[in-house]
Amino acid sequence: MTTTQTQARIEADEKVPMIHIYRDFAATPAQLFRAHTDPNLFARWVGPVGMGADIDYWDARDGGSWRYTAGGGEHSAAFRGCFHSVAPERIVQTFTWEGMPDAVALETLTFEDLGDGRTRLHATSLCDSFEARDGWLASGMETGVNDGYAALDRLVESGEL
Amino acid sequence: MTTTQTQARIEADEKVPMIHIYRDFAATPAQLFRAHTDPNLFARWVGPVGMGADIDYWDARDGGSWRYTAGGGEHSAAFRGCFHSVAPERIVQTFTWEGMPDAVALETLTFEDLGDGRTRLHATSLCDSFEARDGWLASGMETGVNDGYAALDRLVESGEL
């Protein structure tokens, strides 16, 4: 059996040092909001296949903060940030990979209701230079993005989300 | 008696939607760090002359958050954000004026030791569009910036910082 996996659309903004990610889901905006704010759900889908994620702390509210560690041993990677605002239709947060602690991105997530139980996620990451932005685009980030969203699809299909 | 007030250098970045502010102080990096992280000190210098600031909450640590209200009555304005990272040489935080709650800037503050008890503050604000950045530059922000830093000078001169 072959599976056709939906690919996210990942684009460089033309004017500002921002990455746009668009991905449609067979889920409601409320389900996608839960997937991005409930730490137990988030840990089950984020990142590349086989990486796993351990939540170190997670407080999804205006002014809260978060940190998780992915992988294990010498291949582990930690990510952290703060939640600037958490609302059902829009989340704004900061993002740092601790391997480059001075690089901080400002991320927004919006959930557009497409009707019929479908929702379009639009995620943006604003970097402080085009070089930093292009570094992320060249990093192989699409693997983690697409694997993660496929795992999120499966949580929806199984009724766990 | 006339007073010559040091003016901050406020510049638009040429490549990205960022504002740069540079200002030298007759203070140490540690003093400037305290001025930006101690809420009781911060409230005494920030903003235009006569505005005043009431701290609603303030937790200057990695993943903490802050909010303050300036002015009173119908002229009051509230600002809030989260502290992504707070270190003696560099602070990274988000910033929103609640009158435009969807506009979120990512700010960095660095304190460069110039020797002889002098320090150069470099503050940056990264916006998500050039239009938003240019709106801030056209807003009259330089009054609050320069009044505030002059008040900070006086806290140093009086020995209160």
PDB file of C-alpha atoms in Angstrom:
ATOM      1  CA  MET A   1       0.000   0.000   0.000  1.00  0.00           C
ATOM      2  CA  THR A   2       1.312   3.429  -0.836  1.00  0.00           C
ATOM      3  CA  THR A   3       0.352   6.540   1.035  1.00  0.00           C
ATOM      4  CA  THR A   4       0.157   9.908  -0.623  1.00  0.00           C
ATOM      5  CA  GLN A   5       1.323  12.366   2.004  1.00  0.00           C
ATOM      6  CA  THR A   6       0.148  15.950   1.778  1.00  0.00           C
ATOM      7  CA  GLN A   7       3.161  18.229   1.508  1.00  0.00           C
ATOM      8  CA  ALA A   8       3.276  21.593   3.224  1.00  0.00           C
ATOM      9  CA  ARG A   9       3.896  24.646   1.052  1.00  0.00           C
ATOM     10  CA  ILE A  10       7.053  26.313   2.399  1.00  0.00           C
ATOM     11  CA  GLU A  11       7.874  29.725   0.918  1.00  0.00           C
ATOM     12  CA  ALA A  12      10.358  32.530   1.403  1.00  0.00           C
ATOM     13  CA  ASP A  13       8.692  35.930   1.716  1.00  0.00           C
ATOM     14  CA  GLU A  14       9.725  38.269  -1.087  1.00  0.00           C
ATOM     15  CA  LYS A  15      10.069  41.411   1.005  1.00  0.00           C
ATOM     16  CA  VAL A  16      10.965  40.527   4.595  1.00  0.00           C
ATOM     17  CA  PRO A  17      13.142  37.774   6.183  1.00  0.00           C
ATOM     18  CA  MET A  18      10.186  35.515   6.854  1.00  0.00           C
ATOM     19  CA  ILE A  19       9.276  31.912   6.064  1.00  0.00           C
ATOM     20  CA  HIS A  20       5.651  31.043   5.305  1.00  0.00           C
ATOM     21  CA  ILE A  21       4.296  27.527   5.789  1.00  0.00           C
ATOM     22  CA  TYR A  22       0.801  26.610   4.539  1.00  0.00           C
ATOM     23  CA  ARG A  23      -0.812  23.233   5.230  1.00  0.00           C
ATOM     24  CA  ASP A  24      -4.450  22.105   4.974  1.00  0.00           C
ATOM     25  CA  PHE A  25      -5.842  19.616   7.488  1.00  0.00           C
ATOM     26  CA  ALA A  26      -9.047  17.559   7.712  1.00  0.00           C
ATOM     27  CA  ALA A  27      -9.562  19.075  11.156  1.00  0.00           C
ATOM     28  CA  THR A  28     -11.323  22.042  12.712  1.00  0.00           C
ATOM     29  CA  PRO A  29      -9.538  25.212  13.848  1.00  0.00           C
ATOM     30  CA  ALA A  30     -10.227  24.135  17.441  1.00  0.00           C
ATOM     31  CA  GLN A  31      -8.467  20.804  16.835  1.00  0.00           C
ATOM     32  CA  LEU A  32      -5.408  22.524  15.335  1.00  0.00           C
ATOM     33  CA  PHE A  33      -5.363  24.983  18.238  1.00  0.00           C
ATOM     34  CA  ARG A  34      -5.328  22.047  20.684  1.00  0.00           C
ATOM     35  CA  ALA A  35      -2.579  20.319  18.711  1.00  0.00           C
ATOM     36  CA  HIS A  36      -0.388  23.417  19.121  1.00  0.00           C
ATOM     37  CA  THR A  37      -1.207  24.276  22.731  1.00  0.00           C
ATOM     38  CA  ASP A  38      -1.733  20.963  24.583  1.00  0.00           C
ATOM     39  CA  PRO A  39       1.778  19.730  25.437  1.00  0.00           C
ATOM     40  CA  ASN A  40       0.779  16.049  25.514  1.00  0.00           C
ATOM     41  CA  LEU A  41      -0.667  16.312  22.004  1.00  0.00           C
ATOM     42  CA  PHE A  42       2.153  18.517  20.670  1.00  0.00           C
ATOM     43  CA  ALA A  43       4.813  16.039  21.814  1.00  0.00           C
ATOM     44  CA  ARG A  44       3.092  13.287  19.818  1.00  0.00           C
ATOM     45  CA  TRP A  45       3.350  14.928  16.405  1.00  0.00           C
ATOM     46  CA  VAL A  46       6.139  17.530  16.277  1.00  0.00           C
ATOM     47  CA  GLY A  47       9.328  16.894  14.345  1.00  0.00           C
ATOM     48  CA  PRO A  48      10.844  14.215  12.104  1.00  0.00           C
ATOM     49  CA  VAL A  49       9.756  10.562  12.285  1.00  0.00           C
ATOM     50  CA  GLY A  50      11.474   8.754  15.139  1.00  0.00           C
ATOM     51  CA  MET A  51      12.725  11.879  16.922  1.00  0.00           C
ATOM     52  CA  GLY A  52      10.180  12.104  19.721  1.00  0.00           C
ATOM     53  CA  ALA A  53       9.856  15.129  21.962  1.00  0.00           C
ATOM     54  CA  ASP A  54      10.070  15.547  25.719  1.00  0.00           C
ATOM     55  CA  ILE A  55       8.340  18.611  27.084  1.00  0.00           C
ATOM     56  CA  ASP A  56      10.514  20.349  29.704  1.00  0.00           C
ATOM     57  CA  TYR A  57       7.992  23.087  30.443  1.00  0.00           C
ATOM     58  CA  TRP A  58       4.935  24.389  28.688  1.00  0.00           C
ATOM     59  CA  ASP A  59       2.538  27.157  29.696  1.00  0.00           C
ATOM     60  CA  ALA A  60       0.376  28.060  26.687  1.00  0.00           C
ATOM     61  CA  ARG A  61      -1.036  31.442  27.738  1.00  0.00           C
ATOM     62  CA  ASP A  62      -0.232  35.096  27.037  1.00  0.00           C
ATOM     63  CA  GLY A  63       3.210  35.583  28.591  1.00  0.00           C
ATOM     64  CA  GLY A  64       3.853  31.887  29.214  1.00  0.00           C
ATOM     65  CA  SER A  65       6.869  29.937  27.969  1.00  0.00           C
ATOM     66  CA  TRP A  66       7.831  26.551  26.568  1.00  0.00           C
ATOM     67  CA  ARG A  67      10.798  24.229  26.041  1.00  0.00           C
ATOM     68  CA  TYR A  68      11.154  20.755  24.608  1.00  0.00           C
ATOM     69  CA  THR A  69      13.967  18.369  23.793  1.00  0.00           C
ATOM     70  CA  ALA A  70      13.919  16.158  20.694  1.00  0.00           C
ATOM     71  CA  GLY A  71      15.934  13.019  20.030  1.00  0.00           C
ATOM     72  CA  GLY A  72      18.367  11.560  22.534  1.00  0.00           C
ATOM     73  CA  GLY A  73      22.042  11.330  23.378  1.00  0.00           C
ATOM     74  CA  GLU A  74      24.435  13.305  21.199  1.00  0.00           C
ATOM     75  CA  HIS A  75      21.703  13.893  18.627  1.00  0.00           C
ATOM     76  CA  SER A  76      19.353  15.634  21.026  1.00  0.00           C
ATOM     77  CA  ALA A  77      18.250  19.160  20.265  1.00  0.00           C
ATOM     78  CA  ALA A  78      16.462  21.574  22.552  1.00  0.00           C
ATOM     79  CA  PHE A  79      14.071  24.337  21.507  1.00  0.00           C
ATOM     80  CA  ARG A  80      12.540  27.049  23.643  1.00  0.00           C
ATOM     81  CA  GLY A  81      10.551  30.245  23.468  1.00  0.00           C
ATOM     82  CA  CYS A  82       7.815  32.298  25.025  1.00  0.00           C
ATOM     83  CA  PHE A  83       4.149  32.628  24.123  1.00  0.00           C
ATOM     84  CA  HIS A  84       3.413  36.295  23.381  1.00  0.00           C
ATOM     85  CA  SER A  85      -0.280  35.650  22.764  1.00  0.00           C
ATOM     86  CA  VAL A  86      -2.438  32.556  22.660  1.00  0.00           C
ATOM     87  CA  ALA A  87      -5.908  32.944  21.136  1.00  0.00           C
ATOM     88  CA  PRO A  88      -8.080  30.389  19.296  1.00  0.00           C
ATOM     89  CA  GLU A  89      -7.462  32.012  15.924  1.00  0.00           C
ATOM     90  CA  ARG A  90      -3.854  33.141  16.354  1.00  0.00           C
ATOM     91  CA  ILE A  91      -0.771  32.214  18.364  1.00  0.00           C
ATOM     92  CA  VAL A  92       2.328  34.425  18.489  1.00  0.00           C
ATOM     93  CA  GLN A  93       5.486  33.016  20.048  1.00  0.00           C
ATOM     94  CA  THR A  94       9.266  33.224  19.964  1.00  0.00           C
ATOM     95  CA  PHE A  95      11.457  30.311  18.856  1.00  0.00           C
ATOM     96  CA  THR A  96      15.097  29.437  19.444  1.00  0.00           C
ATOM     97  CA  TRP A  97      17.067  26.295  18.717  1.00  0.00           C
ATOM     98  CA  GLU A  98      19.463  26.241  21.654  1.00  0.00           C
ATOM     99  CA  GLY A  99      22.329  25.227  19.369  1.00  0.00           C
ATOM    100  CA  MET A 100      22.212  28.828  18.095  1.00  0.00           C
ATOM    101  CA  PRO A 101      20.952  30.649  21.193  1.00  0.00           C
ATOM    102  CA  ASP A 102      21.340  34.164  19.769  1.00  0.00           C
ATOM    103  CA  ALA A 103      19.050  33.417  16.822  1.00  0.00           C
ATOM    104  CA  VAL A 104      15.483  34.193  17.842  1.00  0.00           C
ATOM    105  CA  ALA A 105      12.536  33.971  15.443  1.00  0.00           C
ATOM    106  CA  LEU A 106       9.085  35.444  15.949  1.00  0.00           C
ATOM    107  CA  GLU A 107       6.449  32.918  14.900  1.00  0.00           C
ATOM    108  CA  THR A 108       2.741  33.308  14.212  1.00  0.00           C
ATOM    109  CA  LEU A 109       0.227  30.524  13.689  1.00  0.00           C
ATOM    110  CA  THR A 110      -3.215  31.197  12.250  1.00  0.00           C
ATOM    111  CA  PHE A 111      -6.023  28.715  11.661  1.00  0.00           C
ATOM    112  CA  GLU A 112      -8.319  29.551   8.717  1.00  0.00           C
ATOM    113  CA  ASP A 113     -11.626  27.697   8.692  1.00  0.00           C
ATOM    114  CA  LEU A 114     -12.150  26.308   5.162  1.00  0.00           C
ATOM    115  CA  GLY A 115     -15.557  24.794   6.055  1.00  0.00           C
ATOM    116  CA  ASP A 116     -16.517  21.106   5.899  1.00  0.00           C
ATOM    117  CA  GLY A 117     -14.216  20.334   8.822  1.00  0.00           C
ATOM    118  CA  ARG A 118     -11.118  21.521   7.003  1.00  0.00           C
ATOM    119  CA  THR A 119      -8.641  24.166   8.181  1.00  0.00           C
ATOM    120  CA  ARG A 120      -5.645  25.894   6.639  1.00  0.00           C
ATOM    121  CA  LEU A 121      -2.687  26.413   8.946  1.00  0.00           C
ATOM    122  CA  HIS A 122      -0.501  29.419   8.070  1.00  0.00           C
ATOM    123  CA  ALA A 123       2.703  29.532  10.091  1.00  0.00           C
ATOM    124  CA  THR A 124       5.232  32.328   9.720  1.00  0.00           C
ATOM    125  CA  SER A 125       8.756  32.675  11.111  1.00  0.00           C
ATOM    126  CA  LEU A 126      10.302  36.148  11.087  1.00  0.00           C
ATOM    127  CA  CYS A 127      14.115  36.188  11.346  1.00  0.00           C
ATOM    128  CA  ASP A 128      16.403  39.165  11.901  1.00  0.00           C
ATOM    129  CA  SER A 129      18.288  38.732   8.601  1.00  0.00           C
ATOM    130  CA  PHE A 130      17.789  37.175   5.176  1.00  0.00           C
ATOM    131  CA  GLU A 131      20.918  35.075   5.788  1.00  0.00           C
ATOM    132  CA  ALA A 132      19.373  33.544   8.934  1.00  0.00           C
ATOM    133  CA  ARG A 133      16.080  32.937   7.131  1.00  0.00           C
ATOM    134  CA  ASP A 134      17.808  31.291   4.139  1.00  0.00           C
ATOM    135  CA  GLY A 135      19.881  29.178   6.541  1.00  0.00           C
ATOM    136  CA  TRP A 136      16.688  27.721   7.968  1.00  0.00           C
ATOM    137  CA  LEU A 137      15.283  27.054   4.484  1.00  0.00           C
ATOM    138  CA  ALA A 138      18.504  25.205   3.540  1.00  0.00           C
ATOM    139  CA  SER A 139      18.587  23.187   6.776  1.00  0.00           C
ATOM    140  CA  GLY A 140      16.302  20.369   5.661  1.00  0.00           C
ATOM    141  CA  MET A 141      13.483  21.732   7.815  1.00  0.00           C
ATOM    142  CA  GLU A 142      10.878  20.389   5.361  1.00  0.00           C
ATOM    143  CA  THR A 143      11.445  16.842   6.616  1.00  0.00           C
ATOM    144  CA  GLY A 144      10.449  17.699  10.171  1.00  0.00           C
ATOM    145  CA  VAL A 145       7.584  19.897   8.979  1.00  0.00           C
ATOM    146  CA  ASN A 146       6.066  17.251   6.687  1.00  0.00           C
ATOM    147  CA  ASP A 147       6.679  14.303   9.021  1.00  0.00           C
ATOM    148  CA  GLY A 148       5.166  16.252  11.885  1.00  0.00           C
ATOM    149  CA  TYR A 149       2.049  17.302  10.016  1.00  0.00           C
ATOM    150  CA  ALA A 150       1.567  13.699   8.761  1.00  0.00           C
ATOM    151  CA  ALA A 151       1.667  12.554  12.395  1.00  0.00           C
ATOM    152  CA  LEU A 152      -0.858  15.273  13.230  1.00  0.00           C
ATOM    153  CA  ASP A 153      -3.089  13.927  10.410  1.00  0.00           C
ATOM    154  CA  ARG A 154      -2.922  10.496  12.046  1.00  0.00           C
ATOM    155  CA  LEU A 155      -3.945  11.902  15.443  1.00  0.00           C
ATOM    156  CA  VAL A 156      -7.003  13.400  13.737  1.00  0.00           C
ATOM    157  CA  GLU A 157      -7.820  10.164  11.895  1.00  0.00           C
ATOM    158  CA  SER A 158      -7.522   8.063  15.052  1.00  0.00           C
ATOM    159  CA  GLY A 159      -9.847  10.391  16.933  1.00  0.00           C
ATOM    160  CA  GLU A 160      -7.199  11.199  19.526  1.00  0.00           C
ATOM    161  CA  LEU A 161      -7.179  14.917  18.726  1.00  0.00           C
TER     162      LEU A 161
ATOM    163  CA  MET B   1      20.350  77.736  32.181  1.00  0.00           C
ATOM    164  CA  THR B   2      20.065  75.626  29.081  1.00  0.00           C
ATOM    165  CA  THR B   3      20.597  71.900  29.016  1.00  0.00           C
ATOM    166  CA  THR B   4      22.042  70.136  26.037  1.00  0.00           C
ATOM    167  CA  GLN B   5      20.262  66.809  25.908  1.00  0.00           C
ATOM    168  CA  THR B   6      21.966  63.888  24.231  1.00  0.00           C
ATOM    169  CA  GLN B   7      19.810  62.694  21.369  1.00  0.00           C
ATOM    170  CA  ALA B   8      19.450  59.024  20.516  1.00  0.00           C
ATOM    171  CA  ARG B   9      20.342  57.949  16.994  1.00  0.00           C
ATOM    172  CA  ILE B  10      17.217  56.335  15.525  1.00  0.00           C
ATOM    173  CA  GLU B  11      17.721  54.597  12.168  1.00  0.00           C
ATOM    174  CA  ALA B  12      15.737  52.466   9.754  1.00  0.00           C
ATOM    175  CA  ASP B  13      17.591  49.300   8.739  1.00  0.00           C
ATOM    176  CA  GLU B  14      18.288  49.238   5.001  1.00  0.00           C
ATOM    177  CA  LYS B  15      17.528  45.565   4.433  1.00  0.00           C
ATOM    178  CA  VAL B  16      15.005  44.321   6.983  1.00  0.00           C
ATOM    179  CA  PRO B  17      11.942  45.915   8.691  1.00  0.00           C
ATOM    180  CA  MET B  18      13.898  46.870  11.784  1.00  0.00           C
ATOM    181  CA  ILE B  19      14.491  50.065  13.762  1.00  0.00           C
ATOM    182  CA  HIS B  20      17.891  50.648  15.373  1.00  0.00           C
ATOM    183  CA  ILE B  21      18.322  52.954  18.358  1.00  0.00           C
ATOM    184  CA  TYR B  22      21.801  53.876  19.610  1.00  0.00           C
ATOM    185  CA  ARG B  23      22.403  55.909  22.762  1.00  0.00           C
ATOM    186  CA  ASP B  24      25.532  56.388  24.877  1.00  0.00           C
ATOM    187  CA  PHE B  25      25.261  56.694  28.666  1.00  0.00           C
ATOM    188  CA  ALA B  26      27.655  57.691  31.443  1.00  0.00           C
ATOM    189  CA  ALA B  27      26.800  54.403  33.135  1.00  0.00           C
ATOM    190  CA  THR B  28      28.097  50.847  33.237  1.00  0.00           C
ATOM    191  CA  PRO B  29      26.514  47.933  31.359  1.00  0.00           C
ATOM    192  CA  ALA B  30      25.340  46.606  34.742  1.00  0.00           C
ATOM    193  CA  GLN B  31      23.553  49.895  35.479  1.00  0.00           C
ATOM    194  CA  LEU B  32      21.801  49.859  32.094  1.00  0.00           C
ATOM    195  CA  PHE B  33      20.842  46.233  32.615  1.00  0.00           C
ATOM    196  CA  ARG B  34      19.255  47.145  35.954  1.00  0.00           C
ATOM    197  CA  ALA B  35      17.453  50.115  34.386  1.00  0.00           C
ATOM    198  CA  HIS B  36      15.818  47.734  31.869  1.00  0.00           C
ATOM    199  CA  THR B  37      15.049  44.814  34.205  1.00  0.00           C
ATOM    200  CA  ASP B  38      14.174  46.306  37.615  1.00  0.00           C
ATOM    201  CA  PRO B  39      10.500  47.343  37.336  1.00  0.00           C
ATOM    202  CA  ASN B  40      10.782  50.082  39.962  1.00  0.00           C
ATOM    203  CA  LEU B  41      13.673  51.701  38.090  1.00  0.00           C
ATOM    204  CA  PHE B  42      12.136  51.140  34.637  1.00  0.00           C
ATOM    205  CA  ALA B  43       8.904  52.868  35.665  1.00  0.00           C
ATOM    206  CA  ARG B  44      10.869  55.964  36.679  1.00  0.00           C
ATOM    207  CA  TRP B  45      12.441  56.682  33.299  1.00  0.00           C
ATOM    208  CA  VAL B  46      10.453  55.113  30.452  1.00  0.00           C
ATOM    209  CA  GLY B  47       8.415  57.251  28.059  1.00  0.00           C
ATOM    210  CA  PRO B  48       7.662  60.921  27.437  1.00  0.00           C
ATOM    211  CA  VAL B  49       7.967  63.572  30.179  1.00  0.00           C
ATOM    212  CA  GLY B  50       4.881  63.610  32.393  1.00  0.00           C
ATOM    213  CA  MET B  51       3.473  60.276  31.225  1.00  0.00           C
ATOM    214  CA  GLY B  52       4.501  58.083  34.137  1.00  0.00           C
ATOM    215  CA  ALA B  53       4.235  54.308  34.035  1.00  0.00           C
ATOM    216  CA  ASP B  54       2.431  51.809  36.252  1.00  0.00           C
ATOM    217  CA  ILE B  55       3.820  48.282  36.154  1.00  0.00           C
ATOM    218  CA  ASP B  56       1.014  45.724  35.951  1.00  0.00           C
ATOM    219  CA  TYR B  57       3.313  42.699  35.995  1.00  0.00           C
ATOM    220  CA  TRP B  58       7.001  42.211  35.408  1.00  0.00           C
ATOM    221  CA  ASP B  59       9.081  39.044  35.562  1.00  0.00           C
ATOM    222  CA  ALA B  60      12.485  39.746  33.968  1.00  0.00           C
ATOM    223  CA  ARG B  61      13.774  36.212  33.338  1.00  0.00           C
ATOM    224  CA  ASP B  62      13.945  33.815  30.389  1.00  0.00           C
ATOM    225  CA  GLY B  63      10.297  33.070  29.618  1.00  0.00           C
ATOM    226  CA  GLY B  64       8.875  35.768  31.899  1.00  0.00           C
ATOM    227  CA  SER B  65       6.482  38.506  30.834  1.00  0.00           C
ATOM    228  CA  TRP B  66       5.748  42.180  31.420  1.00  0.00           C
ATOM    229  CA  ARG B  67       2.997  44.798  31.081  1.00  0.00           C
ATOM    230  CA  TYR B  68       2.800  48.463  31.962  1.00  0.00           C
ATOM    231  CA  THR B  69       0.313  51.290  31.540  1.00  0.00           C
ATOM    232  CA  ALA B  70       1.397  54.841  30.754  1.00  0.00           C
ATOM    233  CA  GLY B  71      -0.564  58.052  31.226  1.00  0.00           C
ATOM    234  CA  GLY B  72      -4.042  58.134  32.676  1.00  0.00           C
ATOM    235  CA  GLY B  73      -7.700  58.393  31.735  1.00  0.00           C
ATOM    236  CA  GLU B  74      -8.527  58.474  28.040  1.00  0.00           C
ATOM    237  CA  HIS B  75      -4.869  59.080  27.189  1.00  0.00           C
ATOM    238  CA  SER B  76      -3.600  55.921  28.853  1.00  0.00           C
ATOM    239  CA  ALA B  77      -1.761  53.378  26.772  1.00  0.00           C
ATOM    240  CA  ALA B  78      -0.830  49.833  27.726  1.00  0.00           C
ATOM    241  CA  PHE B  79       2.168  47.866  26.481  1.00  0.00           C
ATOM    242  CA  ARG B  80       2.983  44.209  27.030  1.00  0.00           C
ATOM    243  CA  GLY B  81       5.299  41.443  25.952  1.00  0.00           C
ATOM    244  CA  CYS B  82       7.344  38.471  27.045  1.00  0.00           C
ATOM    245  CA  PHE B  83      11.017  38.161  27.886  1.00  0.00           C
ATOM    246  CA  HIS B  84      12.556  35.553  25.579  1.00  0.00           C
ATOM    247  CA  SER B  85      15.995  35.852  27.191  1.00  0.00           C
ATOM    248  CA  VAL B  86      17.456  38.060  29.887  1.00  0.00           C
ATOM    249  CA  ALA B  87      21.262  38.093  30.190  1.00  0.00           C
ATOM    250  CA  PRO B  88      23.595  40.875  31.397  1.00  0.00           C
ATOM    251  CA  GLU B  89      24.826  41.650  27.881  1.00  0.00           C
ATOM    252  CA  ARG B  90      21.623  41.051  25.904  1.00  0.00           C
ATOM    253  CA  ILE B  91      17.870  41.089  26.431  1.00  0.00           C
ATOM    254  CA  VAL B  92      15.422  39.736  23.830  1.00  0.00           C
ATOM    255  CA  GLN B  93      11.732  40.443  24.287  1.00  0.00           C
ATOM    256  CA  THR B  94       8.477  40.905  22.421  1.00  0.00           C
ATOM    257  CA  PHE B  95       6.599  44.218  22.374  1.00  0.00           C
ATOM    258  CA  THR B  96       2.992  45.147  21.657  1.00  0.00           C
ATOM    259  CA  TRP B  97       1.098  48.387  22.102  1.00  0.00           C
ATOM    260  CA  GLU B  98      -2.343  47.091  23.050  1.00  0.00           C
ATOM    261  CA  GLY B  99      -3.983  49.692  20.811  1.00  0.00           C
ATOM    262  CA  MET B 100      -2.745  47.541  17.904  1.00  0.00           C
ATOM    263  CA  PRO B 101      -2.763  44.085  19.502  1.00  0.00           C
ATOM    264  CA  ASP B 102      -1.933  42.170  16.317  1.00  0.00           C
ATOM    265  CA  ALA B 103       1.309  44.129  15.774  1.00  0.00           C
ATOM    266  CA  VAL B 104       4.103  42.350  17.622  1.00  0.00           C
ATOM    267  CA  ALA B 105       7.735  43.470  17.451  1.00  0.00           C
ATOM    268  CA  LEU B 106      10.777  41.460  18.489  1.00  0.00           C
ATOM    269  CA  GLU B 107      13.174  43.671  20.430  1.00  0.00           C
ATOM    270  CA  THR B 108      16.811  43.183  21.389  1.00  0.00           C
ATOM    271  CA  LEU B 109      18.819  45.324  23.797  1.00  0.00           C
ATOM    272  CA  THR B 110      22.607  45.083  23.968  1.00  0.00           C
ATOM    273  CA  PHE B 111      24.957  46.968  26.267  1.00  0.00           C
ATOM    274  CA  GLU B 112      28.416  47.659  24.819  1.00  0.00           C
ATOM    275  CA  ASP B 113      31.072  48.634  27.370  1.00  0.00           C
ATOM    276  CA  LEU B 114      32.908  51.707  26.013  1.00  0.00           C
ATOM    277  CA  GLY B 115      35.261  51.886  29.020  1.00  0.00           C
ATOM    278  CA  ASP B 116      35.603  54.756  31.506  1.00  0.00           C
ATOM    279  CA  GLY B 117      32.153  54.018  32.899  1.00  0.00           C
ATOM    280  CA  ARG B 118      30.421  54.619  29.589  1.00  0.00           C
ATOM    281  CA  THR B 119      28.113  52.230  27.744  1.00  0.00           C
ATOM    282  CA  ARG B 120      26.433  52.218  24.341  1.00  0.00           C
ATOM    283  CA  LEU B 121      22.883  50.920  24.268  1.00  0.00           C
ATOM    284  CA  HIS B 122      21.808  49.368  20.953  1.00  0.00           C
ATOM    285  CA  ALA B 123      18.111  48.604  20.818  1.00  0.00           C
ATOM    286  CA  THR B 124      16.480  46.969  17.800  1.00  0.00           C
ATOM    287  CA  SER B 125      12.814  46.444  16.965  1.00  0.00           C
ATOM    288  CA  LEU B 126      11.999  43.920  14.239  1.00  0.00           C
ATOM    289  CA  CYS B 127       8.537  44.334  12.673  1.00  0.00           C
ATOM    290  CA  ASP B 128       6.737  41.996  10.295  1.00  0.00           C
ATOM    291  CA  SER B 129       6.474  44.564   7.467  1.00  0.00           C
ATOM    292  CA  PHE B 130       8.195  47.726   6.273  1.00  0.00           C
ATOM    293  CA  GLU B 131       4.848  49.521   6.506  1.00  0.00           C
ATOM    294  CA  ALA B 132       4.570  48.682  10.214  1.00  0.00           C
ATOM    295  CA  ARG B 133       8.196  49.693  10.827  1.00  0.00           C
ATOM    296  CA  ASP B 134       7.744  53.007   8.992  1.00  0.00           C
ATOM    297  CA  GLY B 135       4.532  53.632  10.913  1.00  0.00           C
ATOM    298  CA  TRP B 136       6.472  53.455  14.175  1.00  0.00           C
ATOM    299  CA  LEU B 137       9.154  55.795  12.813  1.00  0.00           C
ATOM    300  CA  ALA B 138       6.466  58.323  11.803  1.00  0.00           C
ATOM    301  CA  SER B 139       4.626  58.063  15.123  1.00  0.00           C
ATOM    302  CA  GLY B 140       6.693  60.594  17.044  1.00  0.00           C
ATOM    303  CA  MET B 141       8.423  57.824  18.974  1.00  0.00           C
ATOM    304  CA  GLU B 142      11.599  59.912  19.257  1.00  0.00           C
ATOM    305  CA  THR B 143       9.987  62.112  21.925  1.00  0.00           C
ATOM    306  CA  GLY B 144       9.421  59.209  24.286  1.00  0.00           C
ATOM    307  CA  VAL B 145      12.804  57.695  23.478  1.00  0.00           C
ATOM    308  CA  ASN B 146      14.756  60.896  24.136  1.00  0.00           C
ATOM    309  CA  ASP B 147      12.723  61.999  27.164  1.00  0.00           C
ATOM    310  CA  GLY B 148      13.079  58.541  28.661  1.00  0.00           C
ATOM    311  CA  TYR B 149      16.822  58.313  28.172  1.00  0.00           C
ATOM    312  CA  ALA B 150      17.253  61.821  29.625  1.00  0.00           C
ATOM    313  CA  ALA B 151      15.362  60.648  32.718  1.00  0.00           C
ATOM    314  CA  LEU B 152      17.621  57.601  32.828  1.00  0.00           C
ATOM    315  CA  ASP B 153      20.646  59.970  32.720  1.00  0.00           C
ATOM    316  CA  ARG B 154      19.232  61.790  35.755  1.00  0.00           C
ATOM    317  CA  LEU B 155      18.819  58.521  37.698  1.00  0.00           C
ATOM    318  CA  VAL B 156      22.512  57.845  37.045  1.00  0.00           C
ATOM    319  CA  GLU B 157      23.556  61.388  38.025  1.00  0.00           C
ATOM    320  CA  SER B 158      21.542  61.264  41.258  1.00  0.00           C
ATOM    321  CA  GLY B 159      23.124  57.972  42.240  1.00  0.00           C
ATOM    322  CA  GLU B 160      19.746  56.211  42.324  1.00  0.00           C
ATOM    323  CA  LEU B 161      20.675  53.691  39.611  1.00  0.00           C
TER     324      LEU B 161
END
